[in-house]
Amino acid sequence: MDISVEVGKVPSLNSFYASKHWIVRKKAKDKFKGEILDQLKGFDPVRFEKVIIRAEVNYRYDIDNCIMAVKFAMDAFKDWGGIPDDTKAYVCKVTIEDDSTLPKDTSKVFFIPRLEC
């Protein structure tokens, strides 16, 4: 069973780290992680051995700057108990794809279970 969550407009990677105080970054991370955890509570608890992450995005910035949606979703999925850790031992692959059918400035992140990478 795949699990997916919707993520609103996250900051681009460039803007997240450009001259921002760590408190500003922590507040943004906590906000998005909380929103994603609320969505995950709607699923029966699961624990994947390993996972592939696929993000479908419709943001206005370069696709490589959309990684913050993946980061926030992955941190929430780990805290929810979906995987033991977000290291390469458990995360096999991460992909980010443009999807212009999504509402502007949103993304959808999929957690796809794997037994091995």
Short mmCIF file of N, CA and C in Angstrom, two decimals:
data_model
loop_
_atom_site.label_atom_id
_atom_site.label_comp_id
_atom_site.label_asym_id
_atom_site.label_seq_id
_atom_site.Cartn_x
_atom_site.Cartn_y
_atom_site.Cartn_z
N MET A 1 0.84 -1.17 0.00
CA MET A 1 0.00 0.00 0.00
C MET A 1 0.89 1.24 0.00
N ASP A 2 0.71 2.10 -0.97
CA ASP A 2 1.41 3.38 -1.00
C ASP A 2 0.68 4.36 -0.08
N ILE A 3 1.41 5.28 0.47
CA ILE A 3 0.85 6.35 1.28
C ILE A 3 1.23 7.66 0.60
N SER A 4 0.28 8.59 0.53
CA SER A 4 0.60 9.89 -0.08
C SER A 4 0.07 11.01 0.80
N VAL A 5 0.78 12.13 0.75
CA VAL A 5 0.37 13.33 1.48
C VAL A 5 0.47 14.53 0.54
N GLU A 6 -0.35 15.52 0.79
CA GLU A 6 -0.31 16.74 0.01
C GLU A 6 0.46 17.79 0.78
N VAL A 7 1.27 18.54 0.07
CA VAL A 7 2.11 19.57 0.69
C VAL A 7 1.82 20.89 0.01
N GLY A 8 1.58 21.91 0.82
CA GLY A 8 1.33 23.25 0.28
C GLY A 8 2.60 23.89 -0.23
N LYS A 9 2.57 25.19 -0.40
CA LYS A 9 3.72 25.90 -0.97
C LYS A 9 4.85 25.95 0.05
N VAL A 10 5.87 25.18 -0.23
CA VAL A 10 7.07 25.18 0.61
C VAL A 10 8.06 26.19 0.04
N PRO A 11 8.98 26.66 0.88
CA PRO A 11 10.01 27.54 0.32
C PRO A 11 10.93 26.74 -0.60
N SER A 12 11.49 27.42 -1.57
CA SER A 12 12.48 26.74 -2.41
C SER A 12 13.72 26.49 -1.58
N LEU A 13 14.54 25.57 -2.01
CA LEU A 13 15.79 25.28 -1.30
C LEU A 13 16.63 26.55 -1.19
N ASN A 14 16.71 27.30 -2.27
CA ASN A 14 17.51 28.53 -2.27
C ASN A 14 17.00 29.52 -1.23
N SER A 15 15.69 29.76 -1.21
CA SER A 15 15.16 30.75 -0.27
C SER A 15 15.19 30.24 1.17
N PHE A 16 15.10 28.93 1.35
CA PHE A 16 15.10 28.37 2.70
C PHE A 16 16.43 28.62 3.40
N TYR A 17 17.50 28.49 2.67
CA TYR A 17 18.82 28.63 3.28
C TYR A 17 19.49 29.98 3.03
N ALA A 18 18.91 30.84 2.21
CA ALA A 18 19.54 32.12 1.89
C ALA A 18 19.30 33.12 3.02
N SER A 19 20.32 33.36 3.78
CA SER A 19 20.32 34.40 4.81
C SER A 19 19.18 34.27 5.82
N LYS A 20 18.69 33.10 6.06
CA LYS A 20 17.63 32.92 7.04
C LYS A 20 18.24 32.49 8.37
N HIS A 21 17.72 33.06 9.43
CA HIS A 21 18.13 32.64 10.77
C HIS A 21 17.56 31.24 11.02
N TRP A 22 18.24 30.44 11.81
CA TRP A 22 17.81 29.05 12.02
C TRP A 22 16.42 28.99 12.64
N ILE A 23 16.02 29.99 13.40
CA ILE A 23 14.69 30.01 14.01
C ILE A 23 13.61 30.07 12.92
N VAL A 24 13.84 30.87 11.89
CA VAL A 24 12.89 30.98 10.78
C VAL A 24 12.76 29.62 10.09
N ARG A 25 13.89 28.96 9.85
CA ARG A 25 13.87 27.64 9.20
C ARG A 25 13.16 26.61 10.07
N LYS A 26 13.41 26.65 11.37
CA LYS A 26 12.77 25.69 12.28
C LYS A 26 11.25 25.87 12.31
N LYS A 27 10.80 27.12 12.33
CA LYS A 27 9.36 27.38 12.32
C LYS A 27 8.70 26.83 11.05
N ALA A 28 9.36 27.04 9.91
CA ALA A 28 8.82 26.53 8.64
C ALA A 28 8.78 25.01 8.67
N LYS A 29 9.86 24.40 9.12
CA LYS A 29 9.91 22.93 9.18
C LYS A 29 8.81 22.40 10.10
N ASP A 30 8.66 22.99 11.27
CA ASP A 30 7.64 22.53 12.22
C ASP A 30 6.23 22.69 11.66
N LYS A 31 5.99 23.79 10.95
CA LYS A 31 4.67 24.03 10.35
C LYS A 31 4.31 22.94 9.34
N PHE A 32 5.20 22.72 8.39
CA PHE A 32 4.91 21.73 7.35
C PHE A 32 4.89 20.32 7.91
N LYS A 33 5.80 20.01 8.81
CA LYS A 33 5.82 18.68 9.40
C LYS A 33 4.53 18.41 10.16
N GLY A 34 4.02 19.40 10.88
CA GLY A 34 2.76 19.25 11.59
C GLY A 34 1.59 19.00 10.65
N GLU A 35 1.53 19.75 9.55
CA GLU A 35 0.46 19.56 8.58
C GLU A 35 0.51 18.16 7.96
N ILE A 36 1.71 17.68 7.68
CA ILE A 36 1.85 16.35 7.08
C ILE A 36 1.53 15.26 8.09
N LEU A 37 1.97 15.43 9.33
CA LEU A 37 1.64 14.45 10.38
C LEU A 37 0.14 14.34 10.57
N ASP A 38 -0.58 15.46 10.48
CA ASP A 38 -2.04 15.42 10.58
C ASP A 38 -2.64 14.55 9.49
N GLN A 39 -2.10 14.63 8.27
CA GLN A 39 -2.59 13.78 7.17
C GLN A 39 -2.25 12.31 7.42
N LEU A 40 -1.05 12.05 7.91
CA LEU A 40 -0.63 10.67 8.14
C LEU A 40 -1.48 9.99 9.21
N LYS A 41 -2.01 10.74 10.14
CA LYS A 41 -2.87 10.17 11.18
C LYS A 41 -4.13 9.55 10.59
N GLY A 42 -4.47 9.91 9.35
CA GLY A 42 -5.63 9.33 8.69
C GLY A 42 -5.37 7.93 8.13
N PHE A 43 -4.12 7.47 8.17
CA PHE A 43 -3.76 6.14 7.69
C PHE A 43 -3.58 5.20 8.87
N ASP A 44 -3.84 3.91 8.63
CA ASP A 44 -3.50 2.92 9.65
C ASP A 44 -1.99 2.91 9.81
N PRO A 45 -1.50 2.77 11.03
CA PRO A 45 -0.04 2.76 11.23
C PRO A 45 0.63 1.62 10.45
N VAL A 46 1.70 1.95 9.78
CA VAL A 46 2.50 0.96 9.05
C VAL A 46 3.97 1.27 9.29
N ARG A 47 4.79 0.29 9.06
CA ARG A 47 6.24 0.50 9.12
C ARG A 47 6.84 -0.21 7.93
N PHE A 48 7.43 0.56 7.03
CA PHE A 48 8.04 0.01 5.84
C PHE A 48 9.47 -0.40 6.15
N GLU A 49 9.90 -1.49 5.55
CA GLU A 49 11.30 -1.90 5.68
C GLU A 49 12.21 -0.89 4.98
N LYS A 50 11.81 -0.55 3.76
CA LYS A 50 12.52 0.44 2.95
C LYS A 50 11.48 1.18 2.14
N VAL A 51 11.86 2.32 1.59
CA VAL A 51 10.87 3.14 0.91
C VAL A 51 11.49 3.88 -0.27
N ILE A 52 10.66 4.10 -1.28
CA ILE A 52 10.98 5.00 -2.39
C ILE A 52 10.08 6.21 -2.21
N ILE A 53 10.64 7.38 -2.38
CA ILE A 53 9.88 8.62 -2.25
C ILE A 53 9.72 9.22 -3.65
N ARG A 54 8.48 9.52 -4.01
CA ARG A 54 8.23 10.20 -5.28
C ARG A 54 7.42 11.46 -5.00
N ALA A 55 7.92 12.59 -5.43
CA ALA A 55 7.21 13.85 -5.26
C ALA A 55 6.75 14.34 -6.63
N GLU A 56 5.47 14.65 -6.72
CA GLU A 56 4.91 15.29 -7.90
C GLU A 56 4.64 16.73 -7.50
N VAL A 57 5.21 17.66 -8.23
CA VAL A 57 5.19 19.06 -7.80
C VAL A 57 4.65 19.99 -8.88
N ASN A 58 4.06 21.08 -8.42
CA ASN A 58 3.64 22.15 -9.32
C ASN A 58 3.97 23.49 -8.65
N TYR A 59 5.26 23.71 -8.46
CA TYR A 59 5.75 24.97 -7.92
C TYR A 59 6.31 25.80 -9.06
N ARG A 60 6.52 27.06 -8.79
CA ARG A 60 6.99 27.96 -9.84
C ARG A 60 8.50 28.02 -9.95
N TYR A 61 9.20 27.29 -9.12
CA TYR A 61 10.65 27.36 -9.19
C TYR A 61 11.25 26.11 -9.80
N ASP A 62 12.55 26.13 -10.00
CA ASP A 62 13.24 25.01 -10.62
C ASP A 62 12.97 23.73 -9.86
N ILE A 63 12.89 22.64 -10.59
CA ILE A 63 12.50 21.37 -9.98
C ILE A 63 13.46 20.93 -8.86
N ASP A 64 14.74 21.23 -9.00
CA ASP A 64 15.68 20.83 -7.95
C ASP A 64 15.48 21.63 -6.66
N ASN A 65 14.84 22.78 -6.75
CA ASN A 65 14.55 23.58 -5.56
C ASN A 65 13.30 23.12 -4.82
N CYS A 66 12.62 22.10 -5.35
CA CYS A 66 11.41 21.57 -4.72
C CYS A 66 11.72 20.52 -3.66
N ILE A 67 12.97 20.26 -3.41
CA ILE A 67 13.38 19.19 -2.49
C ILE A 67 12.86 19.41 -1.07
N MET A 68 12.53 20.64 -0.71
CA MET A 68 12.04 20.89 0.66
C MET A 68 10.71 20.18 0.91
N ALA A 69 9.89 20.01 -0.11
CA ALA A 69 8.64 19.25 0.06
C ALA A 69 8.97 17.82 0.46
N VAL A 70 9.98 17.24 -0.17
CA VAL A 70 10.40 15.88 0.15
C VAL A 70 10.99 15.83 1.57
N LYS A 71 11.83 16.79 1.90
CA LYS A 71 12.47 16.82 3.22
C LYS A 71 11.44 16.90 4.33
N PHE A 72 10.49 17.82 4.22
CA PHE A 72 9.48 17.95 5.26
C PHE A 72 8.61 16.70 5.37
N ALA A 73 8.22 16.14 4.22
CA ALA A 73 7.39 14.93 4.22
C ALA A 73 8.15 13.73 4.79
N MET A 74 9.41 13.60 4.41
CA MET A 74 10.21 12.48 4.90
C MET A 74 10.42 12.55 6.40
N ASP A 75 10.70 13.74 6.92
CA ASP A 75 10.87 13.90 8.37
C ASP A 75 9.58 13.54 9.11
N ALA A 76 8.44 13.97 8.57
CA ALA A 76 7.15 13.65 9.20
C ALA A 76 6.88 12.15 9.13
N PHE A 77 7.16 11.53 7.99
CA PHE A 77 6.93 10.09 7.84
C PHE A 77 7.77 9.29 8.83
N LYS A 78 9.01 9.71 9.04
CA LYS A 78 9.89 9.05 10.01
C LYS A 78 9.34 9.24 11.42
N ASP A 79 8.96 10.46 11.77
CA ASP A 79 8.44 10.73 13.11
C ASP A 79 7.13 9.99 13.36
N TRP A 80 6.34 9.78 12.33
CA TRP A 80 5.08 9.04 12.42
C TRP A 80 5.34 7.55 12.66
N GLY A 81 6.55 7.08 12.32
CA GLY A 81 6.89 5.67 12.50
C GLY A 81 6.87 4.87 11.23
N GLY A 82 6.74 5.54 10.07
CA GLY A 82 6.67 4.83 8.79
C GLY A 82 7.95 4.12 8.41
N ILE A 83 9.09 4.66 8.84
CA ILE A 83 10.39 4.01 8.65
C ILE A 83 11.24 4.33 9.89
N PRO A 84 12.24 3.48 10.15
CA PRO A 84 13.08 3.71 11.33
C PRO A 84 13.93 4.97 11.25
N ASP A 85 14.40 5.31 10.05
CA ASP A 85 15.27 6.47 9.89
C ASP A 85 15.21 6.90 8.43
N ASP A 86 15.66 8.13 8.16
CA ASP A 86 15.63 8.61 6.78
C ASP A 86 17.01 8.56 6.13
N THR A 87 17.81 7.59 6.52
CA THR A 87 19.13 7.39 5.93
C THR A 87 19.02 6.52 4.68
N LYS A 88 20.13 6.41 3.97
CA LYS A 88 20.12 5.60 2.74
C LYS A 88 19.90 4.12 3.02
N ALA A 89 20.03 3.71 4.26
CA ALA A 89 19.74 2.31 4.60
C ALA A 89 18.25 2.00 4.45
N TYR A 90 17.40 3.03 4.53
CA TYR A 90 15.95 2.83 4.46
C TYR A 90 15.30 3.53 3.27
N VAL A 91 15.90 4.59 2.77
CA VAL A 91 15.35 5.32 1.64
C VAL A 91 16.13 4.92 0.39
N CYS A 92 15.47 4.17 -0.48
CA CYS A 92 16.13 3.62 -1.67
C CYS A 92 16.34 4.66 -2.76
N LYS A 93 15.35 5.52 -2.95
CA LYS A 93 15.40 6.45 -4.07
C LYS A 93 14.44 7.60 -3.81
N VAL A 94 14.80 8.77 -4.32
CA VAL A 94 13.94 9.96 -4.26
C VAL A 94 13.83 10.51 -5.68
N THR A 95 12.60 10.74 -6.12
CA THR A 95 12.40 11.36 -7.43
C THR A 95 11.46 12.55 -7.27
N ILE A 96 11.68 13.55 -8.11
CA ILE A 96 10.82 14.73 -8.14
C ILE A 96 10.39 14.93 -9.59
N GLU A 97 9.08 14.98 -9.81
CA GLU A 97 8.54 15.12 -11.15
C GLU A 97 7.59 16.31 -11.20
N ASP A 98 7.61 17.04 -12.30
CA ASP A 98 6.66 18.13 -12.50
C ASP A 98 5.29 17.53 -12.83
N ASP A 99 4.24 18.11 -12.23
CA ASP A 99 2.88 17.69 -12.54
C ASP A 99 1.99 18.93 -12.59
N SER A 100 1.80 19.46 -13.77
CA SER A 100 1.04 20.70 -13.94
C SER A 100 -0.46 20.50 -13.73
N THR A 101 -0.91 19.25 -13.52
CA THR A 101 -2.33 19.03 -13.23
C THR A 101 -2.65 19.30 -11.75
N LEU A 102 -1.63 19.36 -10.90
CA LEU A 102 -1.85 19.70 -9.50
C LEU A 102 -2.17 21.18 -9.38
N PRO A 103 -2.88 21.56 -8.31
CA PRO A 103 -3.09 23.00 -8.10
C PRO A 103 -1.75 23.72 -7.99
N LYS A 104 -1.70 24.97 -8.45
CA LYS A 104 -0.46 25.76 -8.38
C LYS A 104 0.06 25.79 -6.96
N ASP A 105 1.39 25.76 -6.85
CA ASP A 105 2.09 25.86 -5.56
C ASP A 105 1.74 24.76 -4.58
N THR A 106 1.54 23.55 -5.11
CA THR A 106 1.31 22.38 -4.26
C THR A 106 2.14 21.22 -4.77
N SER A 107 2.20 20.19 -3.95
CA SER A 107 2.85 18.95 -4.36
C SER A 107 2.17 17.79 -3.68
N LYS A 108 2.46 16.61 -4.17
CA LYS A 108 1.98 15.37 -3.57
C LYS A 108 3.19 14.47 -3.43
N VAL A 109 3.39 13.95 -2.22
CA VAL A 109 4.55 13.10 -1.94
C VAL A 109 4.05 11.69 -1.65
N PHE A 110 4.62 10.72 -2.36
CA PHE A 110 4.24 9.32 -2.23
C PHE A 110 5.34 8.55 -1.51
N PHE A 111 4.94 7.69 -0.58
CA PHE A 111 5.85 6.78 0.11
C PHE A 111 5.51 5.38 -0.40
N ILE A 112 6.44 4.78 -1.12
CA ILE A 112 6.20 3.50 -1.80
C ILE A 112 7.07 2.44 -1.12
N PRO A 113 6.44 1.43 -0.51
CA PRO A 113 7.21 0.44 0.24
C PRO A 113 8.05 -0.47 -0.64
N ARG A 114 9.19 -0.86 -0.13
CA ARG A 114 10.09 -1.82 -0.77
C ARG A 114 10.64 -2.74 0.30
N LEU A 115 10.91 -3.97 -0.08
CA LEU A 115 11.54 -4.90 0.85
C LEU A 115 13.05 -4.76 0.79
N GLU A 116 13.55 -4.38 -0.38
CA GLU A 116 14.98 -4.14 -0.54
C GLU A 116 15.19 -3.10 -1.61
N CYS A 117 16.36 -2.49 -1.59
CA CYS A 117 16.68 -1.45 -2.58
C CYS A 117 17.35 -2.06 -3.80
#
